[in-house]
Amino acid sequence: MSRTDTDALVVGGGQAALAASYYLRRQGVEHVLLDAAPDPGGAWRHTWPSLRLFSPAAYSSLPGWRMPPTEGEENPDAGHVIDYLTRYEERYDVPVRRPVRVLDVRRRGEGFEVSTDSGSWRARAVVGATGTWSRPFVPAVPGLADFRGLQLHSGGYAGPRAFAGKRVLVVGGANSGAQIATDLLPVAEVTWATLGEPRYLPDHVDGRELFRVASARLRGEGEGVGSLGDIVAVPPVREARDRGSLVPGPMVRGLTRDGAVGADGVERPVDAVIWCTGFRPELSWLSGIEVPRREGRPVTDGTPVVPDVPGLFLLGYGDWCGAASATLIGVGQWARLAAERIRAA
Ligand code: FAD
């Protein structure tokens, strides 16, 4: 198999990888993106049909080029984002190769040796931008393996049709739980179980607030209104909540063969469980490098910088590698920081 050299190698081809490419180009750093997916769009190719962005198009943009507006007042859907990311790649002539899966990254001298399913690379710097969507997390709830009904994770949810007439337990009190529970309300008997009372951002703020909060943090000005994990009351969620249909309940104690045991100890029948319990970073390709970990994640300095591994940057996985870095509008500032560090090294 062939081996190629480059200055910076970006693992992934979703929104975070594109933001990295934008700033690497501006810094004059030669680079390449290797993406395991066959087509542009990253995780947006795997979302459910009713998913809407937290914010209008103009506030959901990557650096350099605003997302074109959608028709009407609706926040964009995933198709609109995929189209935008596809055109963004064309516009900036992003040097992405697909489908190429990175299998392993090792330290080699001052840089890295990167093995893929189609050849290997040497690079001075590596930017990990592999997202979280391919690593759904399900908590270890008692009785999980006994349950005979349908179980799936939000990452595999394809819309309400399969749940018509069913009793569905939706677990998780963040955005995906709120959105999927809302989506199911017209067709199913929904129980929404959350750990603690769900927290909504005030109705007048949306995804723009996430960016404002992140920017304030970057400037050391504290958090401002709301926190990055709060539910954005997108219109369908707000309407369902306000008419009293979207009602949270306490987390279940466990599952049984045909139901769930509530916090009150009573078992109730359930046909399906949808786990809206988040994702973990997809970093299996990094196991060949010793990185100190905290809570199972590589230790960063709160930005994409991994202090113990010079030349390695982790971008877009969540607040632990840059506040709001897992959003379209928030990832740019952290991509810029990584590109500047790579240029300066
Ligand atoms: P991804 O989009 O997951 O891209 C990662 C890419 O890396 C993929 O193409 C994958 O194939 C590739 N890859 C993985 N492993 C390898 C490997 N070993 N080698 C090579 N390539 C690899 N964000 C917003 O900005 N606005 C919103 O309104 C919004 N709403 C959301 C609503 C919900 C309910 C949820 C769950 C998420 C929402 N998000 C939103 C977040 C957004 O969907 C993700 O955070 C975002 O897609 C992450 O982008 P990424 O580039 O980091 O990763």
Short mmCIF file of C-alpha atoms and ligand atoms in Angstrom, two decimals:
data_model
loop_
_atom_site.label_atom_id
_atom_site.label_comp_id
_atom_site.label_asym_id
_atom_site.label_seq_id
_atom_site.Cartn_x
_atom_site.Cartn_y
_atom_site.Cartn_z
CA MET A 1 0.00 0.00 0.00
CA SER A 2 1.14 3.52 -0.75
CA ARG A 3 2.28 6.12 1.78
CA THR A 4 1.74 9.84 1.41
CA ASP A 5 2.97 12.83 3.39
CA THR A 6 1.00 15.90 4.36
CA ASP A 7 1.32 18.67 6.90
CA ALA A 8 -2.01 18.19 8.66
CA LEU A 9 -4.36 15.24 8.41
CA VAL A 10 -7.99 15.72 9.39
CA VAL A 11 -9.84 12.53 10.36
CA GLY A 12 -13.51 12.90 9.36
CA GLY A 13 -15.52 14.85 6.82
CA GLY A 14 -18.47 16.35 8.70
CA GLN A 15 -19.01 19.97 9.74
CA ALA A 16 -16.06 20.06 12.17
CA ALA A 17 -13.65 18.71 9.56
CA LEU A 18 -14.83 21.29 7.01
CA ALA A 19 -14.32 24.13 9.50
CA ALA A 20 -10.81 22.82 10.15
CA SER A 21 -10.09 22.76 6.43
CA TYR A 22 -11.34 26.34 6.02
CA TYR A 23 -8.87 27.69 8.57
CA LEU A 24 -5.99 25.40 7.59
CA ARG A 25 -6.28 26.77 4.07
CA ARG A 26 -6.33 30.34 5.37
CA GLN A 27 -3.22 29.61 7.39
CA GLY A 28 -1.55 28.14 4.30
CA VAL A 29 -1.22 24.68 5.85
CA GLU A 30 -1.23 21.82 3.34
CA HIS A 31 -3.78 19.26 4.52
CA VAL A 32 -6.10 16.42 3.62
CA LEU A 33 -9.42 15.16 5.05
CA LEU A 34 -10.05 11.41 5.19
CA ASP A 35 -13.73 10.57 5.63
CA ALA A 36 -15.14 7.06 6.12
CA ALA A 37 -18.53 8.12 4.74
CA PRO A 38 -19.13 7.78 0.99
CA ASP A 39 -20.86 11.19 0.71
CA PRO A 40 -20.68 14.64 2.34
CA GLY A 41 -22.86 15.60 5.31
CA GLY A 42 -21.45 13.65 8.26
CA ALA A 43 -24.01 12.83 10.95
CA TRP A 44 -26.76 14.82 9.23
CA ARG A 45 -27.29 11.85 6.90
CA HIS A 46 -28.46 9.79 9.86
CA THR A 47 -30.98 12.04 11.60
CA TRP A 48 -34.75 11.59 11.74
CA PRO A 49 -37.04 13.32 9.24
CA SER A 50 -38.68 15.78 11.67
CA LEU A 51 -35.39 17.06 13.14
CA ARG A 52 -35.07 20.81 12.78
CA LEU A 53 -32.03 22.94 13.56
CA PHE A 54 -32.09 24.97 16.75
CA SER A 55 -31.74 28.21 14.82
CA PRO A 56 -32.54 29.85 11.51
CA ALA A 57 -30.10 29.17 8.67
CA ALA A 58 -28.06 32.35 9.07
CA TYR A 59 -27.19 31.33 12.62
CA SER A 60 -26.22 27.79 11.66
CA SER A 61 -23.26 28.61 9.48
CA LEU A 62 -19.69 27.44 9.18
CA PRO A 63 -16.93 30.03 8.79
CA GLY A 64 -16.78 32.02 5.58
CA TRP A 65 -20.16 31.32 4.00
CA ARG A 66 -23.62 31.76 5.48
CA MET A 67 -26.06 28.90 5.17
CA PRO A 68 -28.62 29.96 2.53
CA PRO A 69 -32.04 30.75 4.00
CA THR A 70 -34.87 28.23 3.94
CA GLU A 71 -38.29 29.09 2.59
CA GLY A 72 -40.76 30.33 5.19
CA GLU A 73 -39.97 30.68 8.86
CA GLU A 74 -39.01 27.10 9.63
CA ASN A 75 -35.60 26.24 10.94
CA PRO A 76 -33.70 24.13 8.38
CA ASP A 77 -34.02 20.34 8.27
CA ALA A 78 -31.19 17.85 7.82
CA GLY A 79 -31.55 17.81 4.03
CA HIS A 80 -30.87 21.54 3.93
CA VAL A 81 -27.74 21.09 6.07
CA ILE A 82 -26.45 18.22 3.88
CA ASP A 83 -26.93 20.38 0.81
CA TYR A 84 -25.09 23.26 2.48
CA LEU A 85 -22.16 21.07 3.58
CA THR A 86 -21.91 19.56 0.07
CA ARG A 87 -21.79 22.99 -1.53
CA TYR A 88 -19.40 24.27 1.13
CA GLU A 89 -16.94 21.55 0.13
CA GLU A 90 -17.23 22.56 -3.53
CA ARG A 91 -16.97 26.26 -2.78
CA TYR A 92 -13.73 25.93 -0.82
CA ASP A 93 -12.40 23.01 -2.86
CA VAL A 94 -11.96 21.02 0.35
CA PRO A 95 -9.31 18.29 -0.18
CA VAL A 96 -11.41 15.38 1.09
CA ARG A 97 -11.00 11.72 0.16
CA ARG A 98 -13.92 9.28 0.48
CA PRO A 99 -14.56 6.67 1.55
CA VAL A 100 -11.36 6.28 3.56
CA ARG A 101 -11.49 4.96 7.11
CA VAL A 102 -8.65 5.80 9.47
CA LEU A 103 -7.83 2.67 11.43
CA ASP A 104 -4.90 3.69 13.58
CA VAL A 105 -2.73 6.69 14.46
CA ARG A 106 0.73 6.34 16.02
CA ARG A 107 3.41 8.75 17.07
CA ARG A 108 6.31 8.70 14.58
CA GLY A 109 9.21 11.05 15.36
CA GLU A 110 7.85 14.57 15.67
CA GLY A 111 4.65 13.67 13.85
CA PHE A 112 2.21 10.84 13.24
CA GLU A 113 1.85 7.71 11.15
CA VAL A 114 -1.77 7.21 10.07
CA SER A 115 -3.03 3.84 8.81
CA THR A 116 -6.21 3.66 6.76
CA ASP A 117 -8.13 1.03 4.83
CA SER A 118 -6.46 2.34 1.67
CA GLY A 119 -2.86 3.26 2.38
CA SER A 120 -0.95 5.09 5.08
CA TRP A 121 -0.01 8.70 5.70
CA ARG A 122 2.63 10.67 7.57
CA ALA A 123 1.52 13.99 9.01
CA ARG A 124 2.98 16.65 11.25
CA ALA A 125 -0.39 17.24 12.91
CA VAL A 126 -3.64 15.27 13.25
CA VAL A 127 -7.06 16.83 13.79
CA GLY A 128 -9.68 14.34 15.01
CA ALA A 129 -13.18 15.29 13.80
CA THR A 130 -14.97 11.96 13.82
CA GLY A 131 -18.03 13.09 15.76
CA THR A 132 -20.15 11.05 18.11
CA TRP A 133 -23.05 9.81 16.01
CA SER A 134 -21.58 6.34 15.42
CA ARG A 135 -21.21 5.67 19.17
CA PRO A 136 -24.68 5.79 20.76
CA PHE A 137 -24.73 5.49 24.54
CA VAL A 138 -27.34 3.48 26.45
CA PRO A 139 -27.19 3.50 30.27
CA ALA A 140 -26.93 0.22 32.19
CA VAL A 141 -30.56 0.08 33.32
CA PRO A 142 -31.61 -3.05 35.25
CA GLY A 143 -33.56 -5.49 33.10
CA LEU A 144 -32.32 -4.04 29.80
CA ALA A 145 -31.56 -7.47 28.36
CA ASP A 146 -34.89 -8.95 29.53
CA PHE A 147 -37.12 -6.50 27.66
CA ARG A 148 -38.79 -8.24 24.69
CA GLY A 149 -40.20 -5.15 22.97
CA LEU A 150 -38.48 -2.92 20.47
CA GLN A 151 -35.46 -0.96 21.71
CA LEU A 152 -33.57 1.60 19.73
CA HIS A 153 -31.35 4.62 20.19
CA SER A 154 -32.25 8.08 18.93
CA GLY A 155 -29.43 7.68 16.38
CA GLY A 156 -31.50 4.94 14.72
CA TYR A 157 -34.89 6.70 14.95
CA ALA A 158 -36.41 7.12 11.49
CA GLY A 159 -39.72 8.78 12.32
CA PRO A 160 -42.99 7.97 14.13
CA ARG A 161 -44.59 5.56 11.64
CA ALA A 162 -43.20 2.35 13.18
CA PHE A 163 -44.67 3.35 16.56
CA ALA A 164 -48.29 4.02 15.58
CA GLY A 165 -50.67 2.77 18.27
CA LYS A 166 -47.83 1.64 20.55
CA ARG A 167 -46.92 2.47 24.14
CA VAL A 168 -43.51 4.08 23.84
CA LEU A 169 -41.09 4.97 26.61
CA VAL A 170 -38.77 7.82 25.56
CA VAL A 171 -35.77 8.09 27.90
CA GLY A 172 -33.68 11.25 28.09
CA GLY A 173 -34.32 14.87 29.04
CA ALA A 174 -32.26 16.77 26.49
CA ASN A 175 -32.95 17.94 22.94
CA SER A 176 -33.30 14.57 21.22
CA GLY A 177 -35.64 13.25 23.95
CA ALA A 178 -37.83 16.34 23.76
CA GLN A 179 -37.93 16.31 19.96
CA ILE A 180 -38.62 12.58 19.55
CA ALA A 181 -41.25 12.48 22.31
CA THR A 182 -42.97 15.41 20.58
CA ASP A 183 -42.74 13.68 17.22
CA LEU A 184 -44.45 10.56 18.61
CA LEU A 185 -47.28 12.29 20.47
CA PRO A 186 -49.79 12.31 17.56
CA VAL A 187 -49.49 8.56 16.92
CA ALA A 188 -48.38 6.82 20.12
CA GLU A 189 -48.96 6.68 23.87
CA VAL A 190 -45.79 8.37 25.05
CA THR A 191 -44.10 8.25 28.45
CA TRP A 192 -41.16 10.64 28.69
CA ALA A 193 -38.71 9.65 31.43
CA THR A 194 -36.00 12.10 32.44
CA LEU A 195 -33.29 12.23 35.09
CA GLY A 196 -34.40 15.38 36.89
CA GLU A 197 -36.64 18.13 35.56
CA PRO A 198 -35.79 19.01 31.92
CA ARG A 199 -34.37 22.51 31.58
CA TYR A 200 -35.54 24.66 28.71
CA LEU A 201 -33.72 27.66 27.38
CA PRO A 202 -36.03 30.69 27.67
CA ASP A 203 -38.44 30.59 24.71
CA HIS A 204 -37.15 33.78 23.14
CA VAL A 205 -33.64 32.36 22.73
CA ASP A 206 -32.60 29.62 20.35
CA GLY A 207 -29.35 28.18 18.99
CA ARG A 208 -27.98 31.73 18.66
CA GLU A 209 -27.82 31.75 22.45
CA LEU A 210 -25.60 28.66 22.43
CA PHE A 211 -23.10 30.55 20.36
CA ARG A 212 -23.34 33.68 22.50
CA VAL A 213 -22.76 31.61 25.64
CA ALA A 214 -19.81 29.86 24.04
CA SER A 215 -18.26 33.13 22.91
CA ALA A 216 -18.72 34.65 26.36
CA ARG A 217 -16.94 31.67 27.87
CA LEU A 218 -14.11 32.00 25.38
CA ARG A 219 -13.66 35.60 26.49
CA GLY A 220 -13.78 34.52 30.14
CA GLU A 221 -17.06 36.34 30.78
CA GLY A 222 -18.96 33.45 32.38
CA GLU A 223 -21.96 31.63 31.04
CA GLY A 224 -24.75 34.15 30.48
CA VAL A 225 -28.36 33.04 30.03
CA GLY A 226 -28.98 29.31 29.84
CA SER A 227 -26.51 26.48 29.61
CA LEU A 228 -25.30 24.61 26.55
CA GLY A 229 -27.12 21.42 27.54
CA ASP A 230 -30.55 23.03 27.91
CA ILE A 231 -33.46 22.18 25.61
CA VAL A 232 -34.02 24.59 22.78
CA ALA A 233 -37.77 25.09 22.60
CA VAL A 234 -38.09 24.65 18.82
CA PRO A 235 -41.69 25.40 17.75
CA PRO A 236 -43.15 21.83 17.82
CA VAL A 237 -41.61 21.15 21.25
CA ARG A 238 -42.82 24.48 22.62
CA GLU A 239 -46.35 23.92 21.34
CA ALA A 240 -46.55 20.39 22.79
CA ARG A 241 -45.18 21.56 26.14
CA ASP A 242 -47.53 24.55 26.32
CA ARG A 243 -50.67 22.57 25.53
CA GLY A 244 -49.68 20.11 28.27
CA SER A 245 -49.03 17.11 26.00
CA LEU A 246 -45.27 16.91 26.47
CA VAL A 247 -44.97 16.06 30.14
CA PRO A 248 -41.76 14.74 31.71
CA GLY A 249 -41.82 12.01 34.33
CA PRO A 250 -39.14 10.56 36.59
CA MET A 251 -36.55 8.11 35.31
CA VAL A 252 -37.69 4.48 35.34
CA ARG A 253 -36.10 2.07 37.82
CA GLY A 254 -35.68 -0.65 35.25
CA LEU A 255 -37.20 -2.72 32.48
CA THR A 256 -39.01 -6.05 32.64
CA ARG A 257 -39.93 -8.50 29.86
CA ASP A 258 -42.98 -6.46 28.82
CA GLY A 259 -42.74 -3.13 30.56
CA ALA A 260 -40.95 -0.65 32.76
CA VAL A 261 -40.89 -0.18 36.52
CA GLY A 262 -41.55 3.46 37.38
CA ALA A 263 -40.02 5.49 40.20
CA ASP A 264 -43.11 4.54 42.27
CA GLY A 265 -42.17 0.85 41.97
CA VAL A 266 -45.21 0.06 39.76
CA GLU A 267 -44.69 -1.93 36.54
CA ARG A 268 -46.46 -0.58 33.45
CA PRO A 269 -46.63 -2.24 30.03
CA VAL A 270 -44.43 -0.79 27.30
CA ASP A 271 -44.10 -1.85 23.63
CA ALA A 272 -40.98 0.11 22.72
CA VAL A 273 -38.15 2.04 24.36
CA ILE A 274 -36.26 4.83 22.61
CA TRP A 275 -32.99 5.77 24.27
CA CYS A 276 -32.28 9.48 23.83
CA THR A 277 -29.32 9.22 26.13
CA GLY A 278 -26.55 10.71 24.08
CA PHE A 279 -23.41 9.64 22.33
CA ARG A 280 -19.74 9.13 23.09
CA PRO A 281 -16.84 10.39 20.98
CA GLU A 282 -15.80 8.02 18.17
CA LEU A 283 -12.10 7.76 18.96
CA SER A 284 -11.35 4.08 18.34
CA TRP A 285 -8.71 5.14 15.80
CA LEU A 286 -6.79 6.84 18.63
CA SER A 287 -6.19 3.76 20.78
CA GLY A 288 -2.57 3.43 19.58
CA ILE A 289 -1.60 6.69 21.30
CA GLU A 290 -1.34 7.02 25.02
CA VAL A 291 -3.53 9.92 26.03
CA PRO A 292 -4.42 10.71 29.65
CA ARG A 293 -8.16 10.35 30.13
CA ARG A 294 -10.77 11.87 32.42
CA GLU A 295 -14.31 10.43 32.56
CA GLY A 296 -13.29 8.17 29.68
CA ARG A 297 -12.35 11.08 27.42
CA PRO A 298 -8.90 12.32 26.38
CA VAL A 299 -7.78 15.23 28.54
CA THR A 300 -7.86 18.54 26.64
CA ASP A 301 -7.34 22.04 28.01
CA GLY A 302 -11.00 22.83 27.28
CA THR A 303 -10.14 23.59 23.65
CA PRO A 304 -9.11 21.17 20.84
CA VAL A 305 -5.58 21.14 22.29
CA VAL A 306 -4.43 17.86 23.89
CA PRO A 307 -1.56 19.11 26.08
CA ASP A 308 0.09 15.68 26.45
CA VAL A 309 0.21 14.93 22.72
CA PRO A 310 1.71 17.86 20.80
CA GLY A 311 0.32 18.02 17.26
CA LEU A 312 -2.96 16.26 18.13
CA PHE A 313 -6.22 18.25 18.14
CA LEU A 314 -9.75 17.03 18.90
CA LEU A 315 -12.49 19.10 17.32
CA GLY A 316 -16.29 19.17 17.51
CA TYR A 317 -17.01 16.39 20.00
CA GLY A 318 -18.57 18.52 22.71
CA ASP A 319 -17.89 21.21 25.27
CA TRP A 320 -14.87 19.35 26.63
CA CYS A 321 -12.93 20.31 23.49
CA GLY A 322 -14.44 23.78 23.06
CA ALA A 323 -17.75 25.22 24.26
CA ALA A 324 -20.46 24.72 21.58
CA SER A 325 -17.90 23.01 19.34
CA ALA A 326 -20.52 20.37 18.44
CA THR A 327 -22.61 22.98 16.62
CA LEU A 328 -22.28 24.45 13.16
CA ILE A 329 -21.97 27.99 14.40
CA GLY A 330 -19.78 27.17 17.39
CA VAL A 331 -17.10 24.99 15.80
CA GLY A 332 -15.43 27.71 13.74
CA GLN A 333 -13.69 29.51 16.57
CA TRP A 334 -12.10 26.25 17.74
CA ALA A 335 -11.11 25.21 14.22
CA ARG A 336 -9.35 28.53 13.89
CA LEU A 337 -7.48 28.01 17.14
CA ALA A 338 -6.31 24.53 16.02
CA ALA A 339 -5.20 25.80 12.60
CA GLU A 340 -3.27 28.69 14.15
CA ARG A 341 -1.48 26.32 16.53
CA ILE A 342 -0.61 23.95 13.68
CA ARG A 343 0.74 26.82 11.59
CA ALA A 344 2.80 28.13 14.49
CA ALA A 345 4.33 24.77 15.52
P1 FAD B 1 -20.06 14.15 12.25
O1 FAD B 1 -21.07 14.99 11.55
O2 FAD B 1 -20.53 12.92 12.96
O3 FAD B 1 -18.96 13.74 11.17
C1 FAD B 1 -17.95 12.82 11.48
C2 FAD B 1 -17.47 12.19 10.20
O4 FAD B 1 -16.32 11.41 10.52
C3 FAD B 1 -18.48 11.25 9.55
O5 FAD B 1 -18.59 11.55 8.17
C4 FAD B 1 -17.88 9.87 9.77
O6 FAD B 1 -18.14 8.99 8.70
C5 FAD B 1 -16.39 10.18 9.84
N1 FAD B 1 -15.60 9.19 10.56
C6 FAD B 1 -15.88 8.57 11.73
N2 FAD B 1 -14.88 7.72 12.07
C7 FAD B 1 -13.95 7.82 11.09
C8 FAD B 1 -12.67 7.19 10.87
N3 FAD B 1 -12.16 6.32 11.73
N4 FAD B 1 -11.98 7.51 9.75
C9 FAD B 1 -12.48 8.44 8.87
N5 FAD B 1 -13.68 9.05 9.04
C10 FAD B 1 -14.39 8.75 10.13
N6 FAD B 1 -25.90 21.00 15.62
C11 FAD B 1 -26.09 22.27 15.20
O7 FAD B 1 -25.13 22.93 14.82
N7 FAD B 1 -27.32 22.85 15.17
C12 FAD B 1 -28.42 22.18 15.56
O8 FAD B 1 -29.52 22.72 15.52
C13 FAD B 1 -28.28 20.82 16.00
N8 FAD B 1 -29.34 20.09 16.40
C14 FAD B 1 -29.17 18.86 16.87
C15 FAD B 1 -30.29 18.17 17.33
C16 FAD B 1 -30.16 16.92 17.85
C17 FAD B 1 -31.38 16.22 18.35
C18 FAD B 1 -28.88 16.30 17.87
C19 FAD B 1 -28.73 14.91 18.43
C20 FAD B 1 -27.76 16.96 17.38
C21 FAD B 1 -27.88 18.26 16.91
N9 FAD B 1 -26.78 18.99 16.46
C22 FAD B 1 -26.96 20.26 16.04
C23 FAD B 1 -25.41 18.44 16.54
C24 FAD B 1 -24.90 17.86 15.25
O9 FAD B 1 -25.79 16.93 14.70
C25 FAD B 1 -23.57 17.11 15.50
O10 FAD B 1 -22.96 17.62 16.63
C26 FAD B 1 -22.63 17.32 14.33
O11 FAD B 1 -23.12 16.65 13.20
C27 FAD B 1 -21.21 16.86 14.64
O12 FAD B 1 -20.38 17.19 13.54
P2 FAD B 1 -18.94 16.54 13.42
O13 FAD B 1 -18.34 17.05 12.17
O14 FAD B 1 -18.21 16.74 14.68
O15 FAD B 1 -19.22 14.97 13.32
#
